mmCIF file of C-alpha atoms and ligand atoms in Angstrom:
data_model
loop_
_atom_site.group_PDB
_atom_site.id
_atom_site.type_symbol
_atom_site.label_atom_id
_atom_site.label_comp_id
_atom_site.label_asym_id
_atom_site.label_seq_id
_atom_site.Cartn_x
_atom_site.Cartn_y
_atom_site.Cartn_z
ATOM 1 C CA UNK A 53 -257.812 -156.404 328.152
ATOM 2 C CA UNK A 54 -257.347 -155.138 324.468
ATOM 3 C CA UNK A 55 -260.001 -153.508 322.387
ATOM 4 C CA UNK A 56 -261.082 -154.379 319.150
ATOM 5 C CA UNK A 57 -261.507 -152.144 315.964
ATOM 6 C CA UNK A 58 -263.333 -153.278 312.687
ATOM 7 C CA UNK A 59 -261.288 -153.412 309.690
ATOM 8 C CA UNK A 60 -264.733 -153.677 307.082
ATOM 9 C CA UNK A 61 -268.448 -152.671 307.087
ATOM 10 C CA UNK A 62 -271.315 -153.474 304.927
ATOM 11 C CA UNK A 63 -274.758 -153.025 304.785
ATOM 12 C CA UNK A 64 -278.356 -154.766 302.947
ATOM 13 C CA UNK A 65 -281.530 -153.375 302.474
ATOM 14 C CA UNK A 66 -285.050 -154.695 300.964
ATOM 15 C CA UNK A 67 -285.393 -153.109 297.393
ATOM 16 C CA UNK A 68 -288.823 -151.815 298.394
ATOM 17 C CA UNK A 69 -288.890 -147.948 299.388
ATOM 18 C CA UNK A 70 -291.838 -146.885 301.489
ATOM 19 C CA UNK A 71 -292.468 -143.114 301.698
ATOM 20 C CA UNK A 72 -294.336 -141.345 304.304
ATOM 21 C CA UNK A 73 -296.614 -140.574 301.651
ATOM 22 C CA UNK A 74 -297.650 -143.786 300.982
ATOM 23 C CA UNK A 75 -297.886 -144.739 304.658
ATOM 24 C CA UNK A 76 -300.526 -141.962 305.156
ATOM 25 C CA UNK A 77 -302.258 -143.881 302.214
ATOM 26 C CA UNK A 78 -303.705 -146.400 304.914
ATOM 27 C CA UNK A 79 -302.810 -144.776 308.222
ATOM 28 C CA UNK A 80 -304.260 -141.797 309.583
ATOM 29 C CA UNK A 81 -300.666 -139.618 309.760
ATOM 30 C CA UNK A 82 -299.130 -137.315 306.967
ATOM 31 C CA UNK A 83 -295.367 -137.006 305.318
ATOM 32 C CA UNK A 84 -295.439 -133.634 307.625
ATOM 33 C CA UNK A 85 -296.283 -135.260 311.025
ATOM 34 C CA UNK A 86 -293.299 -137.803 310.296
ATOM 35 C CA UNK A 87 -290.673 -135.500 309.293
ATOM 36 C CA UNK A 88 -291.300 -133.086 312.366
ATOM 37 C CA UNK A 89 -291.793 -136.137 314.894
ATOM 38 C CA UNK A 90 -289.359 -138.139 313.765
ATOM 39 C CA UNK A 91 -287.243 -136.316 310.793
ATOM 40 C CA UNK A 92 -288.249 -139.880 308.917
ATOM 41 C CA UNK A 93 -288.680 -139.615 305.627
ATOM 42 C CA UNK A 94 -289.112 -143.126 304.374
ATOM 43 C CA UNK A 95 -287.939 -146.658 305.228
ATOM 44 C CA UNK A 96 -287.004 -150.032 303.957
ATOM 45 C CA UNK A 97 -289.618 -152.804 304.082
ATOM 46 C CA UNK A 98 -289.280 -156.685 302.745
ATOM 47 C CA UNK A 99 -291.160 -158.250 300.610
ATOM 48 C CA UNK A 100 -289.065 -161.316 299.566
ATOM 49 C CA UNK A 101 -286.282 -160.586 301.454
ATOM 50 C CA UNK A 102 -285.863 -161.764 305.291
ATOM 51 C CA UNK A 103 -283.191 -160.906 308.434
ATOM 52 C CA UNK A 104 -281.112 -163.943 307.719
ATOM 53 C CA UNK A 105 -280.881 -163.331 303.969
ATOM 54 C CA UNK A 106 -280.096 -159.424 304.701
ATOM 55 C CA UNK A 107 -277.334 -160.834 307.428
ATOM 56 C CA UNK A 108 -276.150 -163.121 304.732
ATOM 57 C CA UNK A 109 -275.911 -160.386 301.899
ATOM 58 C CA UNK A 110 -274.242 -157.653 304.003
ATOM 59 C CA UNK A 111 -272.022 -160.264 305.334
ATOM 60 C CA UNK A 112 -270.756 -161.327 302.510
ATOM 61 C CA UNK A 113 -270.140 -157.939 301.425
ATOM 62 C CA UNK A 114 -268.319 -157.010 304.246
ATOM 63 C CA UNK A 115 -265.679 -160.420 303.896
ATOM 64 C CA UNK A 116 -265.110 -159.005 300.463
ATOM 65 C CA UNK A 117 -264.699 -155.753 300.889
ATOM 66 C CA UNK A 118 -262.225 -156.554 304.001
ATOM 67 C CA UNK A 119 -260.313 -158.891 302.013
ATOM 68 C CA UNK A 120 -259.648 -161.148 304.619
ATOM 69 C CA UNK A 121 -259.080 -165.047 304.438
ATOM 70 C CA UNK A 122 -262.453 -166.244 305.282
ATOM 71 C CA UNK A 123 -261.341 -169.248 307.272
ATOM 72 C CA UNK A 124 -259.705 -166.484 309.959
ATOM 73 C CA UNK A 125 -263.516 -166.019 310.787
ATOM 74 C CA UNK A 126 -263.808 -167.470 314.244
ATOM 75 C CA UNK A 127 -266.981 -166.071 316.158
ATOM 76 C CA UNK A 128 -270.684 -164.926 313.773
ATOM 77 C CA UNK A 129 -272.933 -162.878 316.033
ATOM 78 C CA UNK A 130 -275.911 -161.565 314.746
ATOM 79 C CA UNK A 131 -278.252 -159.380 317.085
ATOM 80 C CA UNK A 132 -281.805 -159.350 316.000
ATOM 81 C CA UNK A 133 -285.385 -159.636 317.622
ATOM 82 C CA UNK A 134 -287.014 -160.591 314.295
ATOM 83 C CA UNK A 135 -285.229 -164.208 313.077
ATOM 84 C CA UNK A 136 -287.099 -166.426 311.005
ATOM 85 C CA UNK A 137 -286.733 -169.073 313.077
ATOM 86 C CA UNK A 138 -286.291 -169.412 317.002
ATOM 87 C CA UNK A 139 -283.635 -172.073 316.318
ATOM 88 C CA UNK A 140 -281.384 -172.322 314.790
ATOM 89 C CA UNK A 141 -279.732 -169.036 314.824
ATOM 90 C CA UNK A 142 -279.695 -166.676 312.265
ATOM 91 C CA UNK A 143 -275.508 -166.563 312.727
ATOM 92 C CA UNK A 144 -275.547 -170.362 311.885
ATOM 93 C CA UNK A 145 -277.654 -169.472 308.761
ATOM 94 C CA UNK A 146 -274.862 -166.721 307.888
ATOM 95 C CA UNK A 147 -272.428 -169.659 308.409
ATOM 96 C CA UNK A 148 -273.313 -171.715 306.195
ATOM 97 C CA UNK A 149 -274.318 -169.217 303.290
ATOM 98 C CA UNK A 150 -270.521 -167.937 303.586
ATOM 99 C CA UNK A 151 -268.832 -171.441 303.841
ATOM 100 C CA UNK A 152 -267.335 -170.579 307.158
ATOM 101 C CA UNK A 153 -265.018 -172.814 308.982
ATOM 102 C CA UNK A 154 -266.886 -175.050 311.150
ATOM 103 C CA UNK A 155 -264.990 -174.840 314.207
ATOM 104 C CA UNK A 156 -266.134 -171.364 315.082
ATOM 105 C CA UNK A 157 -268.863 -170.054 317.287
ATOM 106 C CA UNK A 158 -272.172 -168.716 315.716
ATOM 107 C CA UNK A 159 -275.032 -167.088 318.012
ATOM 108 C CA UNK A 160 -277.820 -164.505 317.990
ATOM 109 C CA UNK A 161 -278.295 -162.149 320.692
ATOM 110 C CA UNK A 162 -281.241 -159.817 321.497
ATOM 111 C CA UNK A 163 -280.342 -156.506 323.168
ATOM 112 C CA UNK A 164 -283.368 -154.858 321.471
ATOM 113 C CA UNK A 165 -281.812 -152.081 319.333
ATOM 114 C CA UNK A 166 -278.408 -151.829 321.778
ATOM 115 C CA UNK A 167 -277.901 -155.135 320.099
ATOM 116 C CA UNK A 168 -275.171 -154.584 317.720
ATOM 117 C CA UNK A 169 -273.062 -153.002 320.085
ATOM 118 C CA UNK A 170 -273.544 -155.572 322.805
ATOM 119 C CA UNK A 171 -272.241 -157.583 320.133
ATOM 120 C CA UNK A 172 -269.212 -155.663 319.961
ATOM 121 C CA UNK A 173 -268.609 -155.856 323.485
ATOM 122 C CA UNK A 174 -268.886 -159.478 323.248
ATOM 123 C CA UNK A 175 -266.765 -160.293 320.581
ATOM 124 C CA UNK A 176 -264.367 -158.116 321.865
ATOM 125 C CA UNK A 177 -263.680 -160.950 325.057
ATOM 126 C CA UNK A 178 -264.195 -163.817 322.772
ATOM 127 C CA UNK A 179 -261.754 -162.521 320.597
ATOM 128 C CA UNK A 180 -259.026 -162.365 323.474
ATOM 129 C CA UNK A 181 -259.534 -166.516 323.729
ATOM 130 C CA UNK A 182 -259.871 -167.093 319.961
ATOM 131 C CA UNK A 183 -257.471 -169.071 317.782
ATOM 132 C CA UNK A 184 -259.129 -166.938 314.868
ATOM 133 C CA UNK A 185 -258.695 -163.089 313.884
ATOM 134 C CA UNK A 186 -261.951 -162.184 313.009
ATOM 135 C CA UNK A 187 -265.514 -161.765 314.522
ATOM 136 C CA UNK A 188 -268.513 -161.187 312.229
ATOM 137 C CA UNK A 189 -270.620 -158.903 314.159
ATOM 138 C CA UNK A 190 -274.154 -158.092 312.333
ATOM 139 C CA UNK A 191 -277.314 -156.291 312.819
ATOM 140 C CA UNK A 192 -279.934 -157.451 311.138
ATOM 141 C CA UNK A 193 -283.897 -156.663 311.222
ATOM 142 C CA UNK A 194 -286.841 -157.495 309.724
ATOM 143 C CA UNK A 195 -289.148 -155.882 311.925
ATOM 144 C CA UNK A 196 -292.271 -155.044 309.173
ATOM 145 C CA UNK A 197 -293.093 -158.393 310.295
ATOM 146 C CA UNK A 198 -294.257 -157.589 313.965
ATOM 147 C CA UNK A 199 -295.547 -154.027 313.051
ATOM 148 C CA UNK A 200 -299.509 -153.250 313.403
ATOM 149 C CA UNK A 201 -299.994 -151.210 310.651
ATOM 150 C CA UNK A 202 -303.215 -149.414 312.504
ATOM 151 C CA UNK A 203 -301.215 -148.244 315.021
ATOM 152 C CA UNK A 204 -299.938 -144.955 314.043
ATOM 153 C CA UNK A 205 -297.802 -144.134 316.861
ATOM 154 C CA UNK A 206 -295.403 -146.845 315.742
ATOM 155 C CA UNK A 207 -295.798 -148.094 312.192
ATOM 156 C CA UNK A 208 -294.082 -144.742 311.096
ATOM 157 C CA UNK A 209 -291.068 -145.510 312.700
ATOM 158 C CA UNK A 210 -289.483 -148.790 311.966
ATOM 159 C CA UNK A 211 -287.659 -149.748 308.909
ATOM 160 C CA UNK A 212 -285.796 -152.950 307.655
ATOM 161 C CA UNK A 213 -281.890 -153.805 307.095
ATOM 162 C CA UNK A 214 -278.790 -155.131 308.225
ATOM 163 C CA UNK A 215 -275.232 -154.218 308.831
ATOM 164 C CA UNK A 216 -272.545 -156.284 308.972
ATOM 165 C CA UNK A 217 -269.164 -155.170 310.663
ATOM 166 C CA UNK A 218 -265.649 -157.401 310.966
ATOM 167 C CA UNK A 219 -264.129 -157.061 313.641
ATOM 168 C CA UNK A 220 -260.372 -157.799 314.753
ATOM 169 C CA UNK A 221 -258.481 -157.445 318.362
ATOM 170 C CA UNK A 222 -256.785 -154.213 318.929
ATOM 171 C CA UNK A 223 -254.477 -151.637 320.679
ATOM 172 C CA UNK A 224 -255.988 -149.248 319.456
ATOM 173 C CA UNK A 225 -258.308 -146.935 322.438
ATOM 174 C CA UNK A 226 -261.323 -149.328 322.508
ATOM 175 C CA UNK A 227 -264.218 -148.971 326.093
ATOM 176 C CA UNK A 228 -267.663 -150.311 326.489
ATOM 177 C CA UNK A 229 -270.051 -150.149 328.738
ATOM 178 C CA UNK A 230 -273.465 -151.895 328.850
ATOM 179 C CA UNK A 231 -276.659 -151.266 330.840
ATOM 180 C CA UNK A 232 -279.734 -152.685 331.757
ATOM 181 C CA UNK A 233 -283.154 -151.560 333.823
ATOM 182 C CA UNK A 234 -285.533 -154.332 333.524
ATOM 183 C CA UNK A 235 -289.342 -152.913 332.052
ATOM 184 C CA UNK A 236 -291.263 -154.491 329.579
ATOM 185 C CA UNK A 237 -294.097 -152.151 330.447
ATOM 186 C CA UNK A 238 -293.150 -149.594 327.626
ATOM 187 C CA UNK A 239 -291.585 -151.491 324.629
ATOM 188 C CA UNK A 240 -292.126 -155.573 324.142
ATOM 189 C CA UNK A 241 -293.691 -157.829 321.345
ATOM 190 C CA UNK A 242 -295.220 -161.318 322.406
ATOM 191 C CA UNK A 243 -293.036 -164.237 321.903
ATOM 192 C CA UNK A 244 -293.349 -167.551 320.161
ATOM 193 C CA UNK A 245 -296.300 -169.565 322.317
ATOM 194 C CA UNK A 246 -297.282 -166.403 323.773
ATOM 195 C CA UNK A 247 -300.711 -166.990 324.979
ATOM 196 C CA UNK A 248 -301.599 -163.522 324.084
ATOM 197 C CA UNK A 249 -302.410 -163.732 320.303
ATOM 198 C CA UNK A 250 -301.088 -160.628 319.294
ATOM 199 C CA UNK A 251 -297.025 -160.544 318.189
ATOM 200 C CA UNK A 252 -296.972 -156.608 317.165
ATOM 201 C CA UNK A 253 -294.352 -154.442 318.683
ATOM 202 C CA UNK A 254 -296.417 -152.341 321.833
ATOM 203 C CA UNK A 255 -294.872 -149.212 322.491
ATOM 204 C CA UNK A 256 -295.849 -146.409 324.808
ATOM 205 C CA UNK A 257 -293.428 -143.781 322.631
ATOM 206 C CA UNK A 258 -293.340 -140.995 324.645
ATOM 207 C CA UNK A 259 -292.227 -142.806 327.765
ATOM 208 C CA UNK A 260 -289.125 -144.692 325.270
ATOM 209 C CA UNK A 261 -288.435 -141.190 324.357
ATOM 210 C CA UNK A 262 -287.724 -140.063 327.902
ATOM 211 C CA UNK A 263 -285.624 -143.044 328.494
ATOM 212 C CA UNK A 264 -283.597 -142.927 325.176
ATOM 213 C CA UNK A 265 -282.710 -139.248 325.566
ATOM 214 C CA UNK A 266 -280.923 -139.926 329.108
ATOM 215 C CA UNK A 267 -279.672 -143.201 327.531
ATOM 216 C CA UNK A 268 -277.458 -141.260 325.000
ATOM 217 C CA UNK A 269 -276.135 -138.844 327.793
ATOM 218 C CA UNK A 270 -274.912 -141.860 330.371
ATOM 219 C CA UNK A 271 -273.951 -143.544 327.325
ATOM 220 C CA UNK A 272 -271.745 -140.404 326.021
ATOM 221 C CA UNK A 273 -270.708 -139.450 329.555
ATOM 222 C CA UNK A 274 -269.996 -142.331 330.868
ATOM 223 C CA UNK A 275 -267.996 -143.923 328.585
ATOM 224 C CA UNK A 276 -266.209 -140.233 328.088
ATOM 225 C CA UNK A 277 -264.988 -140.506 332.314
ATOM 226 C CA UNK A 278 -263.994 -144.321 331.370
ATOM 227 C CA UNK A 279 -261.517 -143.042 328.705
ATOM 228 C CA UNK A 280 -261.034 -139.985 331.124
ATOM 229 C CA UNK A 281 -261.689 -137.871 327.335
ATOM 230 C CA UNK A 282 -264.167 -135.023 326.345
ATOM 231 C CA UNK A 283 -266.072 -134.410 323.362
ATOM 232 C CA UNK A 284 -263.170 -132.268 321.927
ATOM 233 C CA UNK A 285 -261.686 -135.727 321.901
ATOM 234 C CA UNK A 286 -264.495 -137.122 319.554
ATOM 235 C CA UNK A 287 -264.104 -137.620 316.202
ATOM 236 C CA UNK A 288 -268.070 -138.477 315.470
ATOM 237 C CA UNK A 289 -270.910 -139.525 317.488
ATOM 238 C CA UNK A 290 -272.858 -142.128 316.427
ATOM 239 C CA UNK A 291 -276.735 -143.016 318.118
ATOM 240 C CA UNK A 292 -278.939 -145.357 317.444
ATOM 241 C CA UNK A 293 -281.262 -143.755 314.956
ATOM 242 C CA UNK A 294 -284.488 -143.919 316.878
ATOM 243 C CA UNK A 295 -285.771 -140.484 316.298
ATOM 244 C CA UNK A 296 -284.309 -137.041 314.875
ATOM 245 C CA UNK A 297 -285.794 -135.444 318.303
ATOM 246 C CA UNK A 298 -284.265 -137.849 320.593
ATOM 247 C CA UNK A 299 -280.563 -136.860 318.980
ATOM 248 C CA UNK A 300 -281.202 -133.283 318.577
ATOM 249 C CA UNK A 301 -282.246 -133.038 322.393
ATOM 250 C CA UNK A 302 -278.701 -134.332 323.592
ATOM 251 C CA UNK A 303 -276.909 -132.117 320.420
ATOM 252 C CA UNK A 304 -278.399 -129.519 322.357
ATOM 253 C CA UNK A 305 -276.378 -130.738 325.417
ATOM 254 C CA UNK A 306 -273.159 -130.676 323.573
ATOM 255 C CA UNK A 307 -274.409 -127.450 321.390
ATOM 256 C CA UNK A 308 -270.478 -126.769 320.653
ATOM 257 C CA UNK A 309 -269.952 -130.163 318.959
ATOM 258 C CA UNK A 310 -273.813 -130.896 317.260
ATOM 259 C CA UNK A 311 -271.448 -131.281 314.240
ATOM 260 C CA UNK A 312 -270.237 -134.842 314.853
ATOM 261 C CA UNK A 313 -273.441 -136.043 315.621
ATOM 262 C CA UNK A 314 -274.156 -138.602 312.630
ATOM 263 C CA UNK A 315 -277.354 -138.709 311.202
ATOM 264 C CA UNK A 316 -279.719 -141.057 308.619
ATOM 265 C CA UNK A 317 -282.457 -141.601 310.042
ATOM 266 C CA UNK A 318 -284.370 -139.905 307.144
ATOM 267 C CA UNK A 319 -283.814 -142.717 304.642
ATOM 268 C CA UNK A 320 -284.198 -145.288 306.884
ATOM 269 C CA UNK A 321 -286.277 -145.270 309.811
ATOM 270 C CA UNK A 322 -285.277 -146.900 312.912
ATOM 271 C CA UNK A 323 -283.542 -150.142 311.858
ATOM 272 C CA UNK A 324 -283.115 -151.191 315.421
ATOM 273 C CA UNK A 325 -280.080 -153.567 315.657
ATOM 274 C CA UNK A 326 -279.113 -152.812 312.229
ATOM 275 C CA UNK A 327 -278.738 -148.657 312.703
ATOM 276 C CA UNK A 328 -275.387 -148.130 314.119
ATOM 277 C CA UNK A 329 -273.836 -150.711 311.160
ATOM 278 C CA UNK A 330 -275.579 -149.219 309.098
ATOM 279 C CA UNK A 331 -274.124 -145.478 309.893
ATOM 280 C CA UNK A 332 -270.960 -146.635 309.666
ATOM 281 C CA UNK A 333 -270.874 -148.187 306.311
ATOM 282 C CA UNK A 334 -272.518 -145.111 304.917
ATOM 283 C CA UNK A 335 -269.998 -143.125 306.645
ATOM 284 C CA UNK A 336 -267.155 -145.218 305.362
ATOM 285 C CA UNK A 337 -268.553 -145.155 302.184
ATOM 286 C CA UNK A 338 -268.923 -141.270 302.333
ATOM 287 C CA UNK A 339 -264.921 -141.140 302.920
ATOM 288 C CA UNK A 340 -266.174 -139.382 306.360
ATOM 289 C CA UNK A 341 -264.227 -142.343 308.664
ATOM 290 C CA UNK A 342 -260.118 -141.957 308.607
ATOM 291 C CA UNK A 343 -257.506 -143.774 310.582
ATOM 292 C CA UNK A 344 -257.293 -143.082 314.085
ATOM 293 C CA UNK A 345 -260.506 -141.236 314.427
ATOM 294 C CA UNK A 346 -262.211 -141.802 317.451
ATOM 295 C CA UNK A 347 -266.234 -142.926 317.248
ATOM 296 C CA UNK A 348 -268.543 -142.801 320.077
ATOM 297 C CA UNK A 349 -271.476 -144.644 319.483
ATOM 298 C CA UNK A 350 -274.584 -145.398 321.900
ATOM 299 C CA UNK A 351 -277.343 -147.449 321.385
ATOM 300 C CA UNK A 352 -280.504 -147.689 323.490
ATOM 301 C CA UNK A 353 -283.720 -149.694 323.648
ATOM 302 C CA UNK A 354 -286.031 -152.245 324.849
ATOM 303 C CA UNK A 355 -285.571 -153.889 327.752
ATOM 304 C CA UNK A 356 -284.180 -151.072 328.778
ATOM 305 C CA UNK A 357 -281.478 -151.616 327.462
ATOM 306 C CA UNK A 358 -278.325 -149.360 326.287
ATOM 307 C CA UNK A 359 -274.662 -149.728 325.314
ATOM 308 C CA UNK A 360 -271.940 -147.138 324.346
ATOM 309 C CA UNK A 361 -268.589 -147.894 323.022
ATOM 310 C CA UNK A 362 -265.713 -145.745 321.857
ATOM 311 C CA UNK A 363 -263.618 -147.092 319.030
ATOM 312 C CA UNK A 364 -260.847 -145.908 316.784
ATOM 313 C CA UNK A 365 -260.906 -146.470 313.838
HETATM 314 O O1 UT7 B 479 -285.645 -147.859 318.914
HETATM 315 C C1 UT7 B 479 -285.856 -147.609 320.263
HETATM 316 C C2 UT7 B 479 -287.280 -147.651 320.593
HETATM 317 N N1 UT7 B 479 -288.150 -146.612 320.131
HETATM 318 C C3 UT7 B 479 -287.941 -145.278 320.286
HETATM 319 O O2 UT7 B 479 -286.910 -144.793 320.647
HETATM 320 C C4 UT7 B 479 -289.143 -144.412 320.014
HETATM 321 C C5 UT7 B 479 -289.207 -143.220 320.949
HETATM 322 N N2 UT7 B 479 -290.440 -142.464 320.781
HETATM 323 C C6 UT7 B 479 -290.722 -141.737 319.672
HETATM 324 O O3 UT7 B 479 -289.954 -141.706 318.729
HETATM 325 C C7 UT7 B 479 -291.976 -140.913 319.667
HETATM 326 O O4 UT7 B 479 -292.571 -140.983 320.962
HETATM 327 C C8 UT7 B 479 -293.011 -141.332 318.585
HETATM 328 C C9 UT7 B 479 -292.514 -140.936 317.211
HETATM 329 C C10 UT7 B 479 -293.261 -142.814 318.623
HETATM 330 C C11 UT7 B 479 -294.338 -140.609 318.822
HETATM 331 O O5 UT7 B 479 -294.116 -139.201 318.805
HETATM 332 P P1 UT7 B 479 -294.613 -138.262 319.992
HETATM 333 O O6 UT7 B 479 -294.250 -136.908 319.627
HETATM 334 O O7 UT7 B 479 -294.073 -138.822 321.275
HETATM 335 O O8 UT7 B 479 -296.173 -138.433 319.902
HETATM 336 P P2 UT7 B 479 -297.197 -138.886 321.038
HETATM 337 O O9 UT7 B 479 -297.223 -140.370 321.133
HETATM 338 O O10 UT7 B 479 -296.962 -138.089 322.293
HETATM 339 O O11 UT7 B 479 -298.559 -138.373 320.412
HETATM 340 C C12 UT7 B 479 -298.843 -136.982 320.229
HETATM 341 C C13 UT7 B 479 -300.046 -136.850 319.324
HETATM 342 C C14 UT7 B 479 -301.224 -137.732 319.730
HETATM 343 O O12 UT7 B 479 -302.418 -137.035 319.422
HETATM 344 P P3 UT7 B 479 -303.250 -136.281 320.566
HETATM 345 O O13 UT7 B 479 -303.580 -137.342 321.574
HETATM 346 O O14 UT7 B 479 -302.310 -135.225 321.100
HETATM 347 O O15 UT7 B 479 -304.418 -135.754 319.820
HETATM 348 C C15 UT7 B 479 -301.105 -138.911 318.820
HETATM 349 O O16 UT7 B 479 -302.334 -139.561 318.602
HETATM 350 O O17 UT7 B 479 -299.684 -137.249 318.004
HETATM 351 C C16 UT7 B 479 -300.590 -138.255 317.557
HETATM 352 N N3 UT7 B 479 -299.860 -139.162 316.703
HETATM 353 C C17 UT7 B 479 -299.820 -139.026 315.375
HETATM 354 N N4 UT7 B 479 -300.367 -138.119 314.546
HETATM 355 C C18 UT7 B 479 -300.137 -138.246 313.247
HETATM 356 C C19 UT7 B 479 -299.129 -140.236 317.070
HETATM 357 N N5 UT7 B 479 -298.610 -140.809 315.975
HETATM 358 C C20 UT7 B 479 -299.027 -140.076 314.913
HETATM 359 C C21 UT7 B 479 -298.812 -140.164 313.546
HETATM 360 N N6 UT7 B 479 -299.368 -139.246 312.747
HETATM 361 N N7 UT7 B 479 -298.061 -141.140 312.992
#
């Protein structure tokens, strides 16, 4: 089967900053806390602004910056646990914002924060049976909206934003693998006519932490024995921004190579779906992504859930 590799990237975020500062305003936690817990430093949050219109923005960018013929667009996927609306989907919302083609395929998925590269694996078998080029692959998260802002142990964490990515079949050295160990225990939010009246995100962090940090290591090694590579291979490494910790524990793993390990999670928080697009527009943008580099990229999460990929760009 061929691989895929993305040919544009672009990102949206709310225009309202929230420091650490001002979180410890009306939450019993300090700037100091955050930064050595989490290496967060502030985060995104909407006010007007909502996952499908983020989707839409950074989806539009992303056509334009590609410069693609629009009507090549043949599959919109959009992971996200926060939509407006349980139907329809936010990827028909992004459809009809961007006067796509109608004879095209637009879905959400929810793979918790592994979601955008679930997509990716998706779009990458679609792609094989599409008369169309191009996939639209986005992350997108509002997830202010299902935070308890008494709970300190998770209101620091989360931030909101999209990331769109186009995708396009490829030659080019493309795996994937995906993985799942059903628990809800740990990380879940109540859905729509939940009898529980409570839709906040419930998260037991220390026991995510222990998963995430052996996440990223199948993730990497795994998908490193599929391609039969090693990290001398790797161009950059690319997690899920979840925590600073959680990365620096498996950069101490791979001490020789803590180099390619890409990191924002400062300015962002944890973006869930929308973190790997993210890094990889503001890596593009920072001239940091050439031709023919090779990106590893893991992302982990409820459910459990976790997905690694390794892409060439
Ligand atoms: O996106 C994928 C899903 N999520 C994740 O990957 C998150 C993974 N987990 C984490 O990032 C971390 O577990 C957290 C950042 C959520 C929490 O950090 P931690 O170092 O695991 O803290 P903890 O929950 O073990 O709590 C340690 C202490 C507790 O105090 P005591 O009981 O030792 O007195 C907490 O009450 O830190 C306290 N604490 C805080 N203190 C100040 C917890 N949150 C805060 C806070 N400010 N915001």
């Amino acid at each position: 089967m061929q691989g895929i590799e993305i040919v544009a990237t672009a990102r949206a975020l709310p225009g309202r900053c929230v420091t650490n500062v001002e979180l410890s305003q009306t939450v019993d936690t300090s700037d100091q806390w955050i930064r050595t817990r989490t290496g967060i430093g502030q985060r995104y949050r909407c006010e007007e602004e909502t996952t499908a219109g983020m989707a839409i923005e950074a989806a539009k960018k992303a056509v334009e910056k590609s410069g693609i013929d629009k009507s090549e667009i043949g599959i919109v996927l959009v992971a996200t646990t926060t939509p407006e609306y349980a139907f329809p989907s936010t990827a028909c919302l992004v459809q009809q914002a961007l006067g796509l083609e109608e004879d095209i395929m637009s879905f959400d998925i929810n793979a918790a924060c592994a979601g955008f590269l679930y997509g990716l694996g998706i779009v990458r078998s679609m792609l094989q049976n599409s008369r169309k080029t191009y996939a639209l692959v986005i992350g997108s998260e509002h997830l202010s909206k299902i935070i308890n802002y008494e709970d300190r142990g998770s209101c620091i964490l989360f931030g909101d934003g999209a990331g769109a990515a186009i995708a396009k079949s490829s030659t080019k050295t493309f795996y994937h693998k995906g993985f799942t160990r059903g628990n809800k225990e740990f990380l879940y939010c109540n859905g729509l006519g939940s009898k529980e009246n409570d839709f906040y995100i419930h998260m037991e962090g220390n026991q995510v932490f222990r998963f995430a940090v052996s996440a990223i290591e199948d993730g990497v090694e795994g998908i490193l024995a599929e391609a039969g590579l090693t990290m001398n291979d790797i161009d950059y490494v690319v997690c899920h921004q979840a925590n600073d910790r959680i990365i620096s524990h498996v950069e101490k793993k791979y001490k020789d190579y803590s180099a390619v390990f890409y990191k924002n999670i400062e300015f962002y928080g944890n973006t869930s779906a929308a973190s790997i697009p993210i890094c990889l527009d503001e890596m593009g943008e920072k001239g940091l992504l050439k031709e023919g580099m090779r990106i590893l990229m893991v992302g982990f999460g409820a459910g459990f859930t976790w997905s690694s990929c390794l892409l060439t760009w």
